[in-house]
XYZ file of C-alpha atoms in Angstrom:
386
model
C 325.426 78.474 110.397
C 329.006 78.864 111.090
C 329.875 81.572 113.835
C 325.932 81.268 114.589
C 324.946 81.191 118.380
C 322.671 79.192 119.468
C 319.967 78.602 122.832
C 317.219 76.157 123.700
C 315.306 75.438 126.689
C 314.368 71.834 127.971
C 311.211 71.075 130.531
C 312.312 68.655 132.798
C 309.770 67.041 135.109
C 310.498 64.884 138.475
C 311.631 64.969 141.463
C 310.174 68.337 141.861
C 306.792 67.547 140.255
C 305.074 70.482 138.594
C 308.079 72.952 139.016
C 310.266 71.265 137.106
C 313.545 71.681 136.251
C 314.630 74.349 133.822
C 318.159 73.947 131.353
C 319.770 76.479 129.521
C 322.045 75.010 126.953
C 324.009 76.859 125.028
C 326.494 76.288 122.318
C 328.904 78.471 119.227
C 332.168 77.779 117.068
C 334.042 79.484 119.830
C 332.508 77.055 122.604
C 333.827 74.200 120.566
C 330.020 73.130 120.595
C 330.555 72.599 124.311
C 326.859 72.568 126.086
C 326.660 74.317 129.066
C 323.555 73.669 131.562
C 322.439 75.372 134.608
C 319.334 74.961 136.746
C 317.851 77.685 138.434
C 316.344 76.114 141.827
C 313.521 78.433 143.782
C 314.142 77.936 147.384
C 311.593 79.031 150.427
C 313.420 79.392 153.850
C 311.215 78.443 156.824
C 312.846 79.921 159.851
C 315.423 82.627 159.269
C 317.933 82.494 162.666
C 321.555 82.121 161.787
C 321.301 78.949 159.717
C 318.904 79.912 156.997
C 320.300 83.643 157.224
C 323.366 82.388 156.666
C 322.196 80.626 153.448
C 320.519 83.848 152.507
C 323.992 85.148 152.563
C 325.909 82.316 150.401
C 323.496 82.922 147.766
C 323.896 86.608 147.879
C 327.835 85.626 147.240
C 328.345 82.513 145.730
C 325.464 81.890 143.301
C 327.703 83.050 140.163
C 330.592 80.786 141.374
C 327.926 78.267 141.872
C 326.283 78.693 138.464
C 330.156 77.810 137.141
C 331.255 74.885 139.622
C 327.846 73.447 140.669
C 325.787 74.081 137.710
C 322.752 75.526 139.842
C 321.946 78.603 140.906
C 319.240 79.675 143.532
C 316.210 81.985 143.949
C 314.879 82.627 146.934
C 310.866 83.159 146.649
C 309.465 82.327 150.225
C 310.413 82.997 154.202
C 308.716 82.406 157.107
C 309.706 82.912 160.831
C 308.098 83.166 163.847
C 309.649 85.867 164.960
C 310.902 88.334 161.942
C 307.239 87.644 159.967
C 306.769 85.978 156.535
C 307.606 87.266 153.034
C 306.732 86.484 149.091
C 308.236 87.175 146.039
C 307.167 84.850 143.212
C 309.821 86.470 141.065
C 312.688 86.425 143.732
C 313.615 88.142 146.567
C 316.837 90.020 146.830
C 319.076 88.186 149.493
C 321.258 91.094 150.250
C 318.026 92.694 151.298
C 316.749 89.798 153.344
C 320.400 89.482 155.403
C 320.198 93.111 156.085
C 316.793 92.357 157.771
C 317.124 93.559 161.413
C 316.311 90.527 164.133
C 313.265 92.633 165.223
C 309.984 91.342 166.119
C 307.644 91.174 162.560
C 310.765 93.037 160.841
C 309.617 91.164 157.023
C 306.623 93.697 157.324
C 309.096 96.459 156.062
C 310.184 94.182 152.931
C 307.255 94.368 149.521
C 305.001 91.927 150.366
C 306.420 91.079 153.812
C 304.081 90.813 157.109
C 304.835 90.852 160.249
C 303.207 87.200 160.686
C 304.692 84.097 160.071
C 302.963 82.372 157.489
C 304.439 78.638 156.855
C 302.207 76.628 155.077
C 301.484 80.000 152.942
C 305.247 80.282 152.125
C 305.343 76.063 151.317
C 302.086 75.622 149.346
C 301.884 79.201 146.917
C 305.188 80.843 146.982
C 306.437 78.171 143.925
C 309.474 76.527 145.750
C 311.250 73.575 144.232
C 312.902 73.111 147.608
C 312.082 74.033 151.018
C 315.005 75.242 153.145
C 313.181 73.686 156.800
C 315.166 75.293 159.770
C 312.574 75.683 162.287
C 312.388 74.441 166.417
C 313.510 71.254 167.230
C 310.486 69.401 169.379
C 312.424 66.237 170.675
C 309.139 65.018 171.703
C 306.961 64.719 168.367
C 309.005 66.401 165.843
C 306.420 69.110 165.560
C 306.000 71.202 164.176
C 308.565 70.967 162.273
C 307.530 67.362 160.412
C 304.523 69.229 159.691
C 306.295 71.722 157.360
C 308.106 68.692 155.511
C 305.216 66.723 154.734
C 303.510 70.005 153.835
C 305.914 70.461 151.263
C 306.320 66.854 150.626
C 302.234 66.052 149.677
C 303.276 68.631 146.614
C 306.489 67.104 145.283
C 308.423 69.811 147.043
C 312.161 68.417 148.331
C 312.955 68.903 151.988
C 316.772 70.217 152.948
C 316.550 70.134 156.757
C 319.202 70.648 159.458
C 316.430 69.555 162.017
C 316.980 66.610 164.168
C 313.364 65.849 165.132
C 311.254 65.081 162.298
C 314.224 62.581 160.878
C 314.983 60.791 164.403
C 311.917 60.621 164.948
C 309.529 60.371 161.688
C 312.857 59.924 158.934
C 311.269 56.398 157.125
C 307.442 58.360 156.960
C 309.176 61.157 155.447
C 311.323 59.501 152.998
C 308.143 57.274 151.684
C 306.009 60.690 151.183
C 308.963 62.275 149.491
C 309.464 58.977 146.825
C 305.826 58.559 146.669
C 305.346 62.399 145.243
C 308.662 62.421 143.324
C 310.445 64.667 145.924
C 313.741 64.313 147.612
C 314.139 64.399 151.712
C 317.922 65.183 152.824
C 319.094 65.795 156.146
C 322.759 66.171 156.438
C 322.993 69.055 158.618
C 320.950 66.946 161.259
C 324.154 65.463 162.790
C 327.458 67.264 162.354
C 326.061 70.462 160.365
C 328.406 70.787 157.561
C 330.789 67.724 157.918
C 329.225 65.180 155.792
C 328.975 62.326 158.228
C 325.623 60.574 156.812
C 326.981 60.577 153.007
C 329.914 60.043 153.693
C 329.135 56.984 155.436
C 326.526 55.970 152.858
C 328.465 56.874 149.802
C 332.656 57.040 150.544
C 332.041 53.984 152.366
C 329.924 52.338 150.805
C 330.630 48.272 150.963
C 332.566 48.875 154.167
C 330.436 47.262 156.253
C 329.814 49.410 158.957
C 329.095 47.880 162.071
C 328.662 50.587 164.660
C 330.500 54.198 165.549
C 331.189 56.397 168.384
C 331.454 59.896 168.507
C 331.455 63.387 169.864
C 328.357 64.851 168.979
C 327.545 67.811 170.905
C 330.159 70.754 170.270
C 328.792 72.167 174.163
C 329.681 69.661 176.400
C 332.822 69.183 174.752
C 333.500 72.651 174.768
C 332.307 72.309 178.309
C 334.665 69.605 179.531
C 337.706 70.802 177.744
C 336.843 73.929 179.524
C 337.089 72.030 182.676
C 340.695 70.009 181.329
C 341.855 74.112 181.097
C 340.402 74.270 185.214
C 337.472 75.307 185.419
C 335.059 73.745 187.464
C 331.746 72.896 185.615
C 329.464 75.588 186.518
C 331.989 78.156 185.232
C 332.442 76.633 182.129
C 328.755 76.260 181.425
C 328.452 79.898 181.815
C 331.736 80.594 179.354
C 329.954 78.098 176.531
C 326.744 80.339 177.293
C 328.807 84.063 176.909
C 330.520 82.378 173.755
C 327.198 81.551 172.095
C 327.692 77.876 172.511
C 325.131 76.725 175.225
C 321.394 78.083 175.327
C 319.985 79.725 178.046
C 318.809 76.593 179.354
C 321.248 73.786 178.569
C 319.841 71.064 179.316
C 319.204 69.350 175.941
C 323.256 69.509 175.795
C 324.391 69.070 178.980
C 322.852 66.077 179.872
C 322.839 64.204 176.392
C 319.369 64.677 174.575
C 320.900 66.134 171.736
C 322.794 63.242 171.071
C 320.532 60.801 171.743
C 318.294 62.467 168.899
C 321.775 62.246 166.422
C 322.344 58.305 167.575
C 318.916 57.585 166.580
C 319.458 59.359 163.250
C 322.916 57.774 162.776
C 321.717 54.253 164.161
C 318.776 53.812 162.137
C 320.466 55.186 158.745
C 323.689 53.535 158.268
C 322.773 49.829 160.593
C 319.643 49.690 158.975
C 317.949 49.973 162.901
C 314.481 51.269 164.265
C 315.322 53.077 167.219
C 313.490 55.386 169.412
C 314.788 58.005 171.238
C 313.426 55.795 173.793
C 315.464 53.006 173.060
C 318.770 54.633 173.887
C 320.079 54.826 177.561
C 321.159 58.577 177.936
C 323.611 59.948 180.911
C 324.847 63.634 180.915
C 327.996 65.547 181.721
C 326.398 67.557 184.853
C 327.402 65.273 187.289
C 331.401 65.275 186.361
C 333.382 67.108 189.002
C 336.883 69.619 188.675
C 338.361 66.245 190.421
C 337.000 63.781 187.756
C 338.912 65.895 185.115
C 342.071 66.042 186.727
C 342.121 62.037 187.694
C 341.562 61.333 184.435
C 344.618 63.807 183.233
C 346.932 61.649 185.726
C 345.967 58.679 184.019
C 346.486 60.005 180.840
C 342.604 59.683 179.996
C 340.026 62.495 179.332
C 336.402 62.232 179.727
C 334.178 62.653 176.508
C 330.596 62.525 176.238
C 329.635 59.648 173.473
C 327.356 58.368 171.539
C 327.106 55.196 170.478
C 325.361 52.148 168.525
C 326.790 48.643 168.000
C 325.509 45.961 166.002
C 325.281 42.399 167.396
C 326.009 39.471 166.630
C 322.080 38.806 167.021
C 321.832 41.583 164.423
C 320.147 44.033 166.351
C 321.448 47.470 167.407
C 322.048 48.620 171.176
C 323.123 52.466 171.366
C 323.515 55.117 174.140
C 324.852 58.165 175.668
C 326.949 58.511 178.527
C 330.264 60.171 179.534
C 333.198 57.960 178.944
C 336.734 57.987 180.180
C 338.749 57.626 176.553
C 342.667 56.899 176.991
C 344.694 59.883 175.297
C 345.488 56.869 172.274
C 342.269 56.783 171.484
C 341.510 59.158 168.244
C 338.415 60.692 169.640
C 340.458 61.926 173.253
C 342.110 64.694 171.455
C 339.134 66.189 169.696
C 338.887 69.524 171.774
C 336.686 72.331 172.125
C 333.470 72.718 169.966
C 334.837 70.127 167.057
C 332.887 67.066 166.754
C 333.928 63.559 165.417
C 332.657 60.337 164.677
C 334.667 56.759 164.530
C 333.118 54.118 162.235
C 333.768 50.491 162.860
C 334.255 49.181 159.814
C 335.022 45.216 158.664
C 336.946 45.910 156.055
C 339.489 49.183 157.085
C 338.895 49.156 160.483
C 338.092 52.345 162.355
C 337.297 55.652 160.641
C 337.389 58.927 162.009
C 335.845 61.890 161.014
C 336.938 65.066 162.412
C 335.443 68.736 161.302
C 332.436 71.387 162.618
C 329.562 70.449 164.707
C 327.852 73.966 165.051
C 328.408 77.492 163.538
C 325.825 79.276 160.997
C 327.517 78.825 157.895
C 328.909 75.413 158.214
C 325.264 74.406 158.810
C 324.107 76.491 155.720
C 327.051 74.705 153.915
C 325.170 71.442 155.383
C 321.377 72.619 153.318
C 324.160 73.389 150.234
C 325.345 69.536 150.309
C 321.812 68.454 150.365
C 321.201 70.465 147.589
C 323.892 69.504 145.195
C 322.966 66.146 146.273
C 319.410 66.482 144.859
C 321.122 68.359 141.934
C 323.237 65.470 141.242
C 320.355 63.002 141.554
C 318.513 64.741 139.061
C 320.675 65.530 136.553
C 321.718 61.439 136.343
C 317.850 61.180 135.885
C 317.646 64.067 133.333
C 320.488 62.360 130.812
């Protein structure tokens, strides 16, 4: 009927297995019978520091503009942490409500439904997620328990965004078979270079490159640290200003002496070479043992030292990778990359190196890094929807 507006809802079943995916189409005269879809995603957050409150946030703010440019919107239904307590709400949670949460121990027992206990596999199994959020401890031995919560969610055909290094260095191919076995996805951007899209970039802008190996700056700390010490301070005192400035943990060791990166060369290593590294596998040297005088030597010799990661295919065809401070000549594109930036150069066959330049840290670029994975697995379903 003419002037007659018009709705109908569509059940969409995959990736996310019994949730579904809802669309709204709509349609009148004055839309010039354009349809207009958008998906409503329920998320649970497991761990609620600055990355997954920082989500919280964006969703508070952007999930109208998202509802226009992304075509998604999302509902928070679940959090757990081990600190703040666990909370439910089948029907949604208010995320202005949950930001304003104070970071007190079992704080989510003030919230309806909240308790001052963290309740993970509670929040995964029965609080009706599409997605799990997974932003929990890194363990850089076994992944735990971290992997734990993503095969939790996995078994039911729940997709994983993660920004946590250890269950994908370590367990990543385990993962992504339980996730395509129960019609889930398993993303991980935010693993590496929190929101700069390293891993799709490489797998997607670059595509038929051939890319065969990188080096990069991927610790924001101990480069922080040592362009602290190209400033003049010695490294003790710039330990301690990365520490006041929220950059460097209490203990530092994971950054200052290379285990982070190791964890991200695996990651990178064994996703865009096709390898099946360990942690083990890679040699790993730290900054600790670089001196006031190291830094200045290198500044008369127009060089500055840069901790790097690496991996290189062979000619063989397998992969060798490691960590270890290197002194880079000022011409070379990664020797100006200062402070807590991070940056990756690709080898490439075909267009030579590429660098990629852009945040390694900070709470909302890493949310932004759960948002990619989420308009990825958007994307992906929506080309399996038409």
């Amino acid at each position: 009927m003419q002037g007659e507006r018009f709705a109908s809802k569509i059940s969409l079943f995959g990736i996310f297995g019994k949730a579904g995916l809802r669309l709204t189409i709509s349609s009148s005269d004055e839309q010039q019978n354009e349809a207009v879809a958008v998906t409503e995603y329920k998320i649970a957050l497991l761990g609620f520091g600055g990355v997954n409150r920082a989500l919280a946030q964006l969703v508070a703010e952007k999930n109208e503009l998202w509802a226009e440019e992304l075509g998604f919107t999302l509902k928070i239904v679940g959090v757990s942490d081990i600190f703040l307590g666990s909370v439910i709400g089948k029907d949604g949670l208010d995320p202005k409500k949950l930001v304003a949460v104070p970071a007190a121990k079992g704080a989510f027992a003030a919230l309806v439904n909240g308790s001052a206990d963290p309740a993970n596999e509670t929040v995964i199994r029965f609080s009706g997620a599409d997605i799990v959020a997974e932003a929990t401890f890194t363990n850089p031995v076994d992944g735990e328990p971290a992997t734990t919560f993503c095969r939790w969610a996995l078994e039911k055909g729940i997709s994983v965004v993660t920004t946590n290094k250890g269950p994908v260095a370590l367990h990543s191919a385990a993962l992504k078979k339980l996730a395509a076995t129960n019609g889930a996805a398993f993303e991980f951007e935010g693993a590496v270079m929190s929101g700069t899209p390293v891993i799709r970039l490489a797998q997607e802008t670059l595509a038929g490159s051939e890319i065969t190996g990188f080096k990069g700056i991927l610790n924001g700390t101990s480069n922080f640290i040592l362009s602290s010490m190209q400033a003049g301070l010695d490294f003790g005192d710039a330990l301690s200003e990365a520490q006041e400035l929220g950059y460097a943990e209490a203990d530092p060791t994971a950054d200052v002496e290379g285990h982070d990166v190791r964890l991200k060369v695996v990651i990178l290593a064994n996703e865009l070479l096709g390898a099946k590294l360990t942690p083990g596998d890679v040699c790993c040297e730290g900054i600790s043992n670089i001196t006031a005088q190291d830094i200045q030597n290198a500044a008369r010799n127009d060089s500055r030292w840069k901790l790097i990661g690496s991996a290189q295919r062979t000619s063989a065809g397998t992969v060798i990778a490691s960590v270890s401070p290197q002194l880079l000549p000022n011409t070379d594109a990664l020797a100006g990359v200062s402070g807590a930036t991070n940056a990756v150069s690709f080898e490439t066959n075909l267009l030579g190196p590429v660098t990629v330049v852009g945040a390694g840290a900070g709470r909302i670029e890493t949310a932004y890094a759960l948002l990619s994975d989420i308009i990825s697995i958007h994307k992906n379903k929506t080309k399996q929807a038409i």
